[in-house]
Amino acid sequence: MKIKYFEYIAICLSVFLACIFIGNAAREYSIRNGADEFTINLFFWGGIGLGVLIFVFVILFLDPIVNWIVKRFLNNSKSKLVEEQEDNSKNIQIVNSTENFELNEKHMQSFPNIIEEEPTFEVEKKISETILENEEPIEISDIEKIRIKAKSESEKIVQEKLGFIVQYTKEKFAPYSSDEEINRFCIYLIEFLKDSKIDTVTPIRVNTLKTIDLMHFGWNVWNHYRGNNQRKDVAKFLKIVFSESFKEMEESTIEKLLSSRKEEGLIKIEDNRL
């Protein structure tokens, strides 16, 4: 339960107790004056009603007036504070600029006159050798070239797979979730497939889709990417990201049922498409 609910309960309880107190005071007053039972009860409920009316009057009339006065006072205080801060900042800038000018002037005066001299022959020779060394190309062995090419092709394949998976995710979840939820889910999915990361996530909510659909989707994506993750990792990912949907299922059960009942649900097992 959120804090504001406790506040509402406390306010209502306080009003209720205050009304009971007023009603009871009216009842005691009628008893002391020798009134009959009907009049006593009438005074009791009338006192409660009076307490409710007082509370309504405070809420409808006095509360807006008090809030307006408080806001007016706070705005005036803030404007004065901002003006004082601006004045202080201007004074500080003026002082700093004056100090910097004096320091720069002293610093320039402390330098002796510099006379440019022509570089000697030895210095020119060293400079030429350094330039030639920097211009020489670095030779790469054939094996290193093959290694770099293979790494580049592997990264290209990974990016193509991830791009296809993101598009597949949007197609499957577009009818059942919001754009914000889908984009956030794509980020979680890419981090999980590439780096096996399941950091602190905000659970994704979907409409209509059942657990069988989410398990089929998880298996399709995992089967297409084939990274370092195992079936148990996919089950853990689904359990965390779709915690509301899988709140009554254990990770071991999800792992066993990932590819079960292939032709059931809105999302089916798709070996050929992926």
PDB file of C-alpha atoms in Angstrom:
ATOM      1  CA  MET A   1       0.000   0.000   0.000  1.00  0.00           C
ATOM      2  CA  LYS A   2       1.360   3.410  -0.951  1.00  0.00           C
ATOM      3  CA  ILE A   3       2.031   6.187   1.543  1.00  0.00           C
ATOM      4  CA  LYS A   4      -0.757   8.415   0.197  1.00  0.00           C
ATOM      5  CA  TYR A   5      -3.327   5.731   1.097  1.00  0.00           C
ATOM      6  CA  PHE A   6      -2.135   5.827   4.715  1.00  0.00           C
ATOM      7  CA  GLU A   7      -2.523   9.599   4.642  1.00  0.00           C
ATOM      8  CA  TYR A   8      -6.092   9.325   3.361  1.00  0.00           C
ATOM      9  CA  ILE A   9      -6.925   6.732   6.023  1.00  0.00           C
ATOM     10  CA  ALA A  10      -5.403   8.897   8.760  1.00  0.00           C
ATOM     11  CA  ILE A  11      -7.366  11.962   7.617  1.00  0.00           C
ATOM     12  CA  CYS A  12     -10.665  10.071   7.375  1.00  0.00           C
ATOM     13  CA  LEU A  13     -10.109   8.398  10.744  1.00  0.00           C
ATOM     14  CA  SER A  14      -9.313  11.741  12.385  1.00  0.00           C
ATOM     15  CA  VAL A  15     -12.446  13.336  10.923  1.00  0.00           C
ATOM     16  CA  PHE A  16     -14.558  10.368  11.992  1.00  0.00           C
ATOM     17  CA  LEU A  17     -13.261  10.514  15.593  1.00  0.00           C
ATOM     18  CA  ALA A  18     -13.773  14.292  15.705  1.00  0.00           C
ATOM     19  CA  CYS A  19     -17.381  13.902  14.512  1.00  0.00           C
ATOM     20  CA  ILE A  20     -18.032  11.196  17.104  1.00  0.00           C
ATOM     21  CA  PHE A  21     -16.593  13.483  19.793  1.00  0.00           C
ATOM     22  CA  ILE A  22     -18.851  16.382  18.746  1.00  0.00           C
ATOM     23  CA  GLY A  23     -21.888  14.101  18.584  1.00  0.00           C
ATOM     24  CA  ASN A  24     -21.127  12.611  21.970  1.00  0.00           C
ATOM     25  CA  ALA A  25     -20.685  16.109  23.477  1.00  0.00           C
ATOM     26  CA  ALA A  26     -24.091  17.131  22.082  1.00  0.00           C
ATOM     27  CA  ARG A  27     -25.604  13.923  23.481  1.00  0.00           C
ATOM     28  CA  GLU A  28     -24.169  14.551  26.961  1.00  0.00           C
ATOM     29  CA  TYR A  29     -25.494  18.105  26.864  1.00  0.00           C
ATOM     30  CA  SER A  30     -29.016  16.871  26.018  1.00  0.00           C
ATOM     31  CA  ILE A  31     -28.867  14.232  28.784  1.00  0.00           C
ATOM     32  CA  ARG A  32     -27.872  16.834  31.383  1.00  0.00           C
ATOM     33  CA  ASN A  33     -30.882  18.938  30.362  1.00  0.00           C
ATOM     34  CA  GLY A  34     -33.242  15.984  30.865  1.00  0.00           C
ATOM     35  CA  ALA A  35     -34.195  15.393  27.221  1.00  0.00           C
ATOM     36  CA  ASP A  36     -35.962  12.219  26.092  1.00  0.00           C
ATOM     37  CA  GLU A  37     -34.305   9.409  24.138  1.00  0.00           C
ATOM     38  CA  PHE A  38     -35.402  10.705  20.728  1.00  0.00           C
ATOM     39  CA  THR A  39     -33.997  14.154  21.414  1.00  0.00           C
ATOM     40  CA  ILE A  40     -30.774  12.647  22.759  1.00  0.00           C
ATOM     41  CA  ASN A  41     -30.290  10.636  19.554  1.00  0.00           C
ATOM     42  CA  LEU A  42     -31.201  13.671  17.475  1.00  0.00           C
ATOM     43  CA  PHE A  43     -28.554  15.750  19.234  1.00  0.00           C
ATOM     44  CA  PHE A  44     -26.008  12.935  18.748  1.00  0.00           C
ATOM     45  CA  TRP A  45     -26.499  12.626  14.980  1.00  0.00           C
ATOM     46  CA  GLY A  46     -26.853  16.368  14.644  1.00  0.00           C
ATOM     47  CA  GLY A  47     -23.441  16.808  16.288  1.00  0.00           C
ATOM     48  CA  ILE A  48     -21.922  14.284  13.877  1.00  0.00           C
ATOM     49  CA  GLY A  49     -23.502  16.112  10.947  1.00  0.00           C
ATOM     50  CA  LEU A  50     -22.163  19.420  12.234  1.00  0.00           C
ATOM     51  CA  GLY A  51     -18.645  17.942  12.392  1.00  0.00           C
ATOM     52  CA  VAL A  52     -18.938  16.757   8.780  1.00  0.00           C
ATOM     53  CA  LEU A  53     -20.128  20.197   7.672  1.00  0.00           C
ATOM     54  CA  ILE A  54     -17.209  21.863   9.448  1.00  0.00           C
ATOM     55  CA  PHE A  55     -14.756  19.502   7.692  1.00  0.00           C
ATOM     56  CA  VAL A  56     -16.366  20.173   4.295  1.00  0.00           C
ATOM     57  CA  PHE A  57     -16.220  23.928   4.926  1.00  0.00           C
ATOM     58  CA  VAL A  58     -12.511  23.721   5.780  1.00  0.00           C
ATOM     59  CA  ILE A  59     -11.729  21.640   2.669  1.00  0.00           C
ATOM     60  CA  LEU A  60     -13.762  23.753   0.241  1.00  0.00           C
ATOM     61  CA  PHE A  61     -13.062  27.268   1.497  1.00  0.00           C
ATOM     62  CA  LEU A  62     -10.243  27.582   4.008  1.00  0.00           C
ATOM     63  CA  ASP A  63      -7.799  25.085   2.428  1.00  0.00           C
ATOM     64  CA  PRO A  64      -7.559  26.887  -0.988  1.00  0.00           C
ATOM     65  CA  ILE A  65      -7.138  30.241   0.768  1.00  0.00           C
ATOM     66  CA  VAL A  66      -4.339  28.906   2.995  1.00  0.00           C
ATOM     67  CA  ASN A  67      -2.601  27.268   0.020  1.00  0.00           C
ATOM     68  CA  TRP A  68      -2.806  30.495  -1.981  1.00  0.00           C
ATOM     69  CA  ILE A  69      -1.289  32.511   0.883  1.00  0.00           C
ATOM     70  CA  VAL A  70       1.524  29.963   1.370  1.00  0.00           C
ATOM     71  CA  LYS A  71       2.339  29.890  -2.385  1.00  0.00           C
ATOM     72  CA  ARG A  72       2.355  33.678  -2.545  1.00  0.00           C
ATOM     73  CA  PHE A  73       4.734  33.870   0.395  1.00  0.00           C
ATOM     74  CA  LEU A  74       7.034  31.175  -1.053  1.00  0.00           C
ATOM     75  CA  ASN A  75       7.134  32.844  -4.487  1.00  0.00           C
ATOM     76  CA  ASN A  76       8.134  36.170  -2.940  1.00  0.00           C
ATOM     77  CA  SER A  77      10.836  34.489  -0.863  1.00  0.00           C
ATOM     78  CA  LYS A  78      12.189  32.619  -3.913  1.00  0.00           C
ATOM     79  CA  SER A  79      12.301  35.760  -6.072  1.00  0.00           C
ATOM     80  CA  LYS A  80      14.262  37.626  -3.393  1.00  0.00           C
ATOM     81  CA  LEU A  81      16.667  34.703  -2.997  1.00  0.00           C
ATOM     82  CA  VAL A  82      17.243  34.489  -6.773  1.00  0.00           C
ATOM     83  CA  GLU A  83      17.959  38.251  -6.961  1.00  0.00           C
ATOM     84  CA  GLU A  84      20.484  37.991  -4.140  1.00  0.00           C
ATOM     85  CA  GLN A  85      22.226  35.021  -5.803  1.00  0.00           C
ATOM     86  CA  GLU A  86      22.431  36.861  -9.142  1.00  0.00           C
ATOM     87  CA  ASP A  87      23.951  39.920  -7.463  1.00  0.00           C
ATOM     88  CA  ASN A  88      26.495  37.739  -5.636  1.00  0.00           C
ATOM     89  CA  SER A  89      27.443  35.891  -8.815  1.00  0.00           C
ATOM     90  CA  LYS A  90      27.957  39.181 -10.713  1.00  0.00           C
ATOM     91  CA  ASN A  91      30.202  40.515  -7.952  1.00  0.00           C
ATOM     92  CA  ILE A  92      32.227  37.286  -7.921  1.00  0.00           C
ATOM     93  CA  GLN A  93      32.689  37.406 -11.716  1.00  0.00           C
ATOM     94  CA  ILE A  94      33.888  41.014 -11.581  1.00  0.00           C
ATOM     95  CA  VAL A  95      36.411  40.214  -8.835  1.00  0.00           C
ATOM     96  CA  ASN A  96      37.668  37.082 -10.638  1.00  0.00           C
ATOM     97  CA  SER A  97      38.083  38.903 -13.961  1.00  0.00           C
ATOM     98  CA  THR A  98      40.071  41.695 -12.248  1.00  0.00           C
ATOM     99  CA  GLU A  99      42.337  39.204 -10.465  1.00  0.00           C
ATOM    100  CA  ASN A 100      42.930  37.208 -13.683  1.00  0.00           C
ATOM    101  CA  PHE A 101      43.852  40.373 -15.578  1.00  0.00           C
ATOM    102  CA  GLU A 102      46.395  41.369 -12.912  1.00  0.00           C
ATOM    103  CA  LEU A 103      47.905  37.866 -12.813  1.00  0.00           C
ATOM    104  CA  ASN A 104      48.209  37.678 -16.608  1.00  0.00           C
ATOM    105  CA  GLU A 105      49.881  41.094 -16.728  1.00  0.00           C
ATOM    106  CA  LYS A 106      52.441  40.090 -14.078  1.00  0.00           C
ATOM    107  CA  HIS A 107      52.982  36.745 -15.809  1.00  0.00           C
ATOM    108  CA  MET A 108      53.702  38.388 -19.163  1.00  0.00           C
ATOM    109  CA  GLN A 109      56.105  40.838 -17.605  1.00  0.00           C
ATOM    110  CA  SER A 110      58.066  38.030 -15.945  1.00  0.00           C
ATOM    111  CA  PHE A 111      58.968  36.400 -19.276  1.00  0.00           C
ATOM    112  CA  PRO A 112      62.269  37.419 -20.841  1.00  0.00           C
ATOM    113  CA  ASN A 113      62.456  38.326 -24.488  1.00  0.00           C
ATOM    114  CA  ILE A 114      62.614  35.175 -26.605  1.00  0.00           C
ATOM    115  CA  ILE A 115      64.784  35.261 -29.702  1.00  0.00           C
ATOM    116  CA  GLU A 116      64.099  32.544 -32.256  1.00  0.00           C
ATOM    117  CA  GLU A 117      67.237  30.747 -33.312  1.00  0.00           C
ATOM    118  CA  GLU A 118      67.685  28.666 -36.412  1.00  0.00           C
ATOM    119  CA  PRO A 119      67.807  24.929 -35.619  1.00  0.00           C
ATOM    120  CA  THR A 120      71.179  23.296 -35.925  1.00  0.00           C
ATOM    121  CA  PHE A 121      71.993  20.540 -38.407  1.00  0.00           C
ATOM    122  CA  GLU A 122      71.716  17.785 -35.776  1.00  0.00           C
ATOM    123  CA  VAL A 123      68.251  18.888 -34.690  1.00  0.00           C
ATOM    124  CA  GLU A 124      67.081  18.976 -38.314  1.00  0.00           C
ATOM    125  CA  LYS A 125      68.427  15.461 -38.847  1.00  0.00           C
ATOM    126  CA  LYS A 126      66.579  14.073 -35.824  1.00  0.00           C
ATOM    127  CA  ILE A 127      63.345  15.699 -36.944  1.00  0.00           C
ATOM    128  CA  SER A 128      63.674  14.169 -40.419  1.00  0.00           C
ATOM    129  CA  GLU A 129      64.343  10.696 -38.993  1.00  0.00           C
ATOM    130  CA  THR A 130      61.292  10.939 -36.712  1.00  0.00           C
ATOM    131  CA  ILE A 131      59.042  11.926 -39.613  1.00  0.00           C
ATOM    132  CA  LEU A 132      60.290   9.014 -41.735  1.00  0.00           C
ATOM    133  CA  GLU A 133      59.712   6.546 -38.915  1.00  0.00           C
ATOM    134  CA  ASN A 134      56.110   7.725 -38.498  1.00  0.00           C
ATOM    135  CA  GLU A 135      55.449   7.474 -42.228  1.00  0.00           C
ATOM    136  CA  GLU A 136      56.612   3.850 -42.510  1.00  0.00           C
ATOM    137  CA  PRO A 137      53.536   1.543 -42.746  1.00  0.00           C
ATOM    138  CA  ILE A 138      53.082  -1.161 -40.127  1.00  0.00           C
ATOM    139  CA  GLU A 139      53.167  -4.573 -41.755  1.00  0.00           C
ATOM    140  CA  ILE A 140      50.462  -7.070 -40.719  1.00  0.00           C
ATOM    141  CA  SER A 141      51.035 -10.796 -41.112  1.00  0.00           C
ATOM    142  CA  ASP A 142      48.742 -12.920 -43.283  1.00  0.00           C
ATOM    143  CA  ILE A 143      47.450 -14.796 -40.241  1.00  0.00           C
ATOM    144  CA  GLU A 144      46.525 -11.540 -38.498  1.00  0.00           C
ATOM    145  CA  LYS A 145      44.691 -10.381 -41.622  1.00  0.00           C
ATOM    146  CA  ILE A 146      42.694 -13.617 -41.673  1.00  0.00           C
ATOM    147  CA  ARG A 147      41.932 -13.235 -37.974  1.00  0.00           C
ATOM    148  CA  ILE A 148      40.689  -9.646 -38.437  1.00  0.00           C
ATOM    149  CA  LYS A 149      38.550 -10.622 -41.422  1.00  0.00           C
ATOM    150  CA  ALA A 150      36.989 -13.532 -39.545  1.00  0.00           C
ATOM    151  CA  LYS A 151      36.207 -11.311 -36.557  1.00  0.00           C
ATOM    152  CA  SER A 152      34.625  -8.697 -38.800  1.00  0.00           C
ATOM    153  CA  GLU A 153      32.447 -11.278 -40.558  1.00  0.00           C
ATOM    154  CA  SER A 154      31.417 -12.770 -37.199  1.00  0.00           C
ATOM    155  CA  GLU A 155      30.381  -9.350 -35.865  1.00  0.00           C
ATOM    156  CA  LYS A 156      28.432  -8.701 -39.058  1.00  0.00           C
ATOM    157  CA  ILE A 157      26.517 -11.968 -38.655  1.00  0.00           C
ATOM    158  CA  VAL A 158      25.732 -11.128 -35.018  1.00  0.00           C
ATOM    159  CA  GLN A 159      24.410  -7.679 -35.960  1.00  0.00           C
ATOM    160  CA  GLU A 160      22.243  -9.172 -38.723  1.00  0.00           C
ATOM    161  CA  LYS A 161      20.801 -11.721 -36.294  1.00  0.00           C
ATOM    162  CA  LEU A 162      20.073  -9.059 -33.673  1.00  0.00           C
ATOM    163  CA  GLY A 163      18.451  -6.794 -36.255  1.00  0.00           C
ATOM    164  CA  PHE A 164      16.213  -9.634 -37.412  1.00  0.00           C
ATOM    165  CA  ILE A 165      15.307 -10.534 -33.816  1.00  0.00           C
ATOM    166  CA  VAL A 166      14.371  -6.911 -32.993  1.00  0.00           C
ATOM    167  CA  GLN A 167      12.104  -6.752 -36.048  1.00  0.00           C
ATOM    168  CA  TYR A 168      10.589 -10.145 -35.188  1.00  0.00           C
ATOM    169  CA  THR A 169       9.935  -8.953 -31.619  1.00  0.00           C
ATOM    170  CA  LYS A 170       8.158  -5.811 -32.794  1.00  0.00           C
ATOM    171  CA  GLU A 171       5.970  -7.821 -35.188  1.00  0.00           C
ATOM    172  CA  LYS A 172       4.921 -10.306 -32.518  1.00  0.00           C
ATOM    173  CA  PHE A 173       4.335  -7.879 -29.651  1.00  0.00           C
ATOM    174  CA  ALA A 174       2.927  -4.843 -31.504  1.00  0.00           C
ATOM    175  CA  PRO A 175      -0.747  -5.909 -31.136  1.00  0.00           C
ATOM    176  CA  TYR A 176      -0.384  -6.752 -27.441  1.00  0.00           C
ATOM    177  CA  SER A 177       1.847  -4.089 -25.842  1.00  0.00           C
ATOM    178  CA  SER A 178       2.721  -0.384 -25.987  1.00  0.00           C
ATOM    179  CA  ASP A 179       5.627   1.112 -27.961  1.00  0.00           C
ATOM    180  CA  GLU A 180       7.480   1.984 -24.768  1.00  0.00           C
ATOM    181  CA  GLU A 181       7.178  -1.561 -23.406  1.00  0.00           C
ATOM    182  CA  ILE A 182       8.307  -3.099 -26.729  1.00  0.00           C
ATOM    183  CA  ASN A 183      11.364  -0.831 -27.094  1.00  0.00           C
ATOM    184  CA  ARG A 184      12.389  -1.517 -23.496  1.00  0.00           C
ATOM    185  CA  PHE A 185      11.939  -5.259 -24.034  1.00  0.00           C
ATOM    186  CA  CYS A 186      14.151  -5.135 -27.159  1.00  0.00           C
ATOM    187  CA  ILE A 187      16.941  -3.539 -25.084  1.00  0.00           C
ATOM    188  CA  TYR A 188      16.648  -6.265 -22.415  1.00  0.00           C
ATOM    189  CA  LEU A 189      16.631  -8.954 -25.106  1.00  0.00           C
ATOM    190  CA  ILE A 190      19.758  -7.706 -26.901  1.00  0.00           C
ATOM    191  CA  GLU A 191      21.717  -7.426 -23.633  1.00  0.00           C
ATOM    192  CA  PHE A 192      20.652 -10.937 -22.688  1.00  0.00           C
ATOM    193  CA  LEU A 193      21.550 -12.512 -26.040  1.00  0.00           C
ATOM    194  CA  LYS A 194      24.891 -10.713 -26.496  1.00  0.00           C
ATOM    195  CA  ASP A 195      26.249 -10.507 -22.956  1.00  0.00           C
ATOM    196  CA  SER A 196      23.990 -12.896 -20.978  1.00  0.00           C
ATOM    197  CA  LYS A 197      22.993  -9.936 -18.797  1.00  0.00           C
ATOM    198  CA  ILE A 198      19.775  -9.856 -16.804  1.00  0.00           C
ATOM    199  CA  ASP A 199      20.267  -6.706 -14.744  1.00  0.00           C
ATOM    200  CA  THR A 200      17.615  -4.881 -12.767  1.00  0.00           C
ATOM    201  CA  VAL A 201      14.672  -4.646 -15.150  1.00  0.00           C
ATOM    202  CA  THR A 202      11.162  -3.269 -15.060  1.00  0.00           C
ATOM    203  CA  PRO A 203       8.738  -6.146 -15.798  1.00  0.00           C
ATOM    204  CA  ILE A 204       7.016  -6.039 -19.187  1.00  0.00           C
ATOM    205  CA  ARG A 205       3.211  -6.182 -19.309  1.00  0.00           C
ATOM    206  CA  VAL A 206       1.427  -7.752 -22.264  1.00  0.00           C
ATOM    207  CA  ASN A 207      -2.233  -8.204 -23.099  1.00  0.00           C
ATOM    208  CA  THR A 208      -3.853 -11.400 -24.433  1.00  0.00           C
ATOM    209  CA  LEU A 209      -0.549 -13.292 -24.761  1.00  0.00           C
ATOM    210  CA  LYS A 210      -0.347 -16.341 -22.500  1.00  0.00           C
ATOM    211  CA  THR A 211       2.613 -18.135 -21.009  1.00  0.00           C
ATOM    212  CA  ILE A 212       2.695 -20.626 -23.901  1.00  0.00           C
ATOM    213  CA  ASP A 213       3.108 -17.700 -26.343  1.00  0.00           C
ATOM    214  CA  LEU A 214       5.940 -16.144 -24.322  1.00  0.00           C
ATOM    215  CA  MET A 215       7.735 -19.508 -24.006  1.00  0.00           C
ATOM    216  CA  HIS A 216       7.429 -20.135 -27.761  1.00  0.00           C
ATOM    217  CA  PHE A 217       8.796 -16.644 -28.442  1.00  0.00           C
ATOM    218  CA  GLY A 218      11.733 -17.194 -26.070  1.00  0.00           C
ATOM    219  CA  TRP A 219      12.609 -20.508 -27.704  1.00  0.00           C
ATOM    220  CA  ASN A 220      12.354 -19.073 -31.251  1.00  0.00           C
ATOM    221  CA  VAL A 221      14.712 -16.197 -30.446  1.00  0.00           C
ATOM    222  CA  TRP A 222      17.176 -18.359 -28.513  1.00  0.00           C
ATOM    223  CA  ASN A 223      17.199 -21.038 -31.217  1.00  0.00           C
ATOM    224  CA  HIS A 224      17.900 -18.434 -33.910  1.00  0.00           C
ATOM    225  CA  TYR A 225      20.701 -16.606 -32.069  1.00  0.00           C
ATOM    226  CA  ARG A 226      22.458 -19.646 -30.532  1.00  0.00           C
ATOM    227  CA  GLY A 227      24.819 -17.723 -28.280  1.00  0.00           C
ATOM    228  CA  ASN A 228      26.289 -18.771 -24.929  1.00  0.00           C
ATOM    229  CA  ASN A 229      22.915 -18.991 -23.191  1.00  0.00           C
ATOM    230  CA  GLN A 230      21.225 -22.284 -22.372  1.00  0.00           C
ATOM    231  CA  ARG A 231      17.556 -23.234 -22.054  1.00  0.00           C
ATOM    232  CA  LYS A 232      17.679 -22.613 -18.306  1.00  0.00           C
ATOM    233  CA  ASP A 233      18.989 -19.079 -18.979  1.00  0.00           C
ATOM    234  CA  VAL A 234      16.058 -18.425 -21.328  1.00  0.00           C
ATOM    235  CA  ALA A 235      13.645 -19.651 -18.636  1.00  0.00           C
ATOM    236  CA  LYS A 236      15.253 -17.331 -16.061  1.00  0.00           C
ATOM    237  CA  PHE A 237      15.065 -14.372 -18.486  1.00  0.00           C
ATOM    238  CA  LEU A 238      11.346 -14.956 -19.162  1.00  0.00           C
ATOM    239  CA  LYS A 239      10.630 -15.400 -15.444  1.00  0.00           C
ATOM    240  CA  ILE A 240      12.241 -12.031 -14.609  1.00  0.00           C
ATOM    241  CA  VAL A 241      11.062  -9.923 -17.545  1.00  0.00           C
ATOM    242  CA  PHE A 242       7.493 -11.299 -17.568  1.00  0.00           C
ATOM    243  CA  SER A 243       7.241 -11.796 -13.819  1.00  0.00           C
ATOM    244  CA  GLU A 244       3.510 -11.040 -13.735  1.00  0.00           C
ATOM    245  CA  SER A 245       2.714 -13.656 -16.399  1.00  0.00           C
ATOM    246  CA  PHE A 246       4.954 -16.350 -14.876  1.00  0.00           C
ATOM    247  CA  LYS A 247       4.277 -15.638 -11.195  1.00  0.00           C
ATOM    248  CA  GLU A 248       2.768 -19.124 -10.707  1.00  0.00           C
ATOM    249  CA  MET A 249       5.431 -21.058 -12.671  1.00  0.00           C
ATOM    250  CA  GLU A 250       8.898 -22.148 -11.596  1.00  0.00           C
ATOM    251  CA  GLU A 251      11.970 -21.697 -13.812  1.00  0.00           C
ATOM    252  CA  SER A 252      12.395 -25.466 -14.141  1.00  0.00           C
ATOM    253  CA  THR A 253       8.840 -25.795 -15.436  1.00  0.00           C
ATOM    254  CA  ILE A 254       9.362 -22.966 -17.939  1.00  0.00           C
ATOM    255  CA  GLU A 255      12.562 -24.647 -19.171  1.00  0.00           C
ATOM    256  CA  LYS A 256      10.765 -27.944 -19.803  1.00  0.00           C
ATOM    257  CA  LEU A 257       7.827 -26.346 -21.621  1.00  0.00           C
ATOM    258  CA  LEU A 258       9.758 -23.906 -23.839  1.00  0.00           C
ATOM    259  CA  SER A 259       9.116 -25.825 -27.060  1.00  0.00           C
ATOM    260  CA  SER A 260       6.088 -27.884 -26.011  1.00  0.00           C
ATOM    261  CA  ARG A 261       2.689 -27.751 -27.793  1.00  0.00           C
ATOM    262  CA  LYS A 262       4.307 -26.272 -30.899  1.00  0.00           C
ATOM    263  CA  GLU A 263       1.081 -25.557 -32.790  1.00  0.00           C
ATOM    264  CA  GLU A 264      -0.800 -23.937 -29.890  1.00  0.00           C
ATOM    265  CA  GLY A 265      -1.060 -20.275 -28.938  1.00  0.00           C
ATOM    266  CA  LEU A 266      -0.794 -17.033 -30.853  1.00  0.00           C
ATOM    267  CA  ILE A 267       3.000 -17.391 -31.184  1.00  0.00           C
ATOM    268  CA  LYS A 268       4.018 -20.824 -32.456  1.00  0.00           C
ATOM    269  CA  ILE A 269       7.363 -22.576 -32.763  1.00  0.00           C
ATOM    270  CA  GLU A 270       8.943 -21.314 -36.015  1.00  0.00           C
ATOM    271  CA  ASP A 271      12.002 -23.361 -36.939  1.00  0.00           C
ATOM    272  CA  ASN A 272      11.996 -22.465 -40.633  1.00  0.00           C
ATOM    273  CA  ARG A 273      11.295 -18.727 -40.411  1.00  0.00           C
ATOM    274  CA  LEU A 274      14.136 -18.032 -38.023  1.00  0.00           C
TER     275      LEU A 274
END
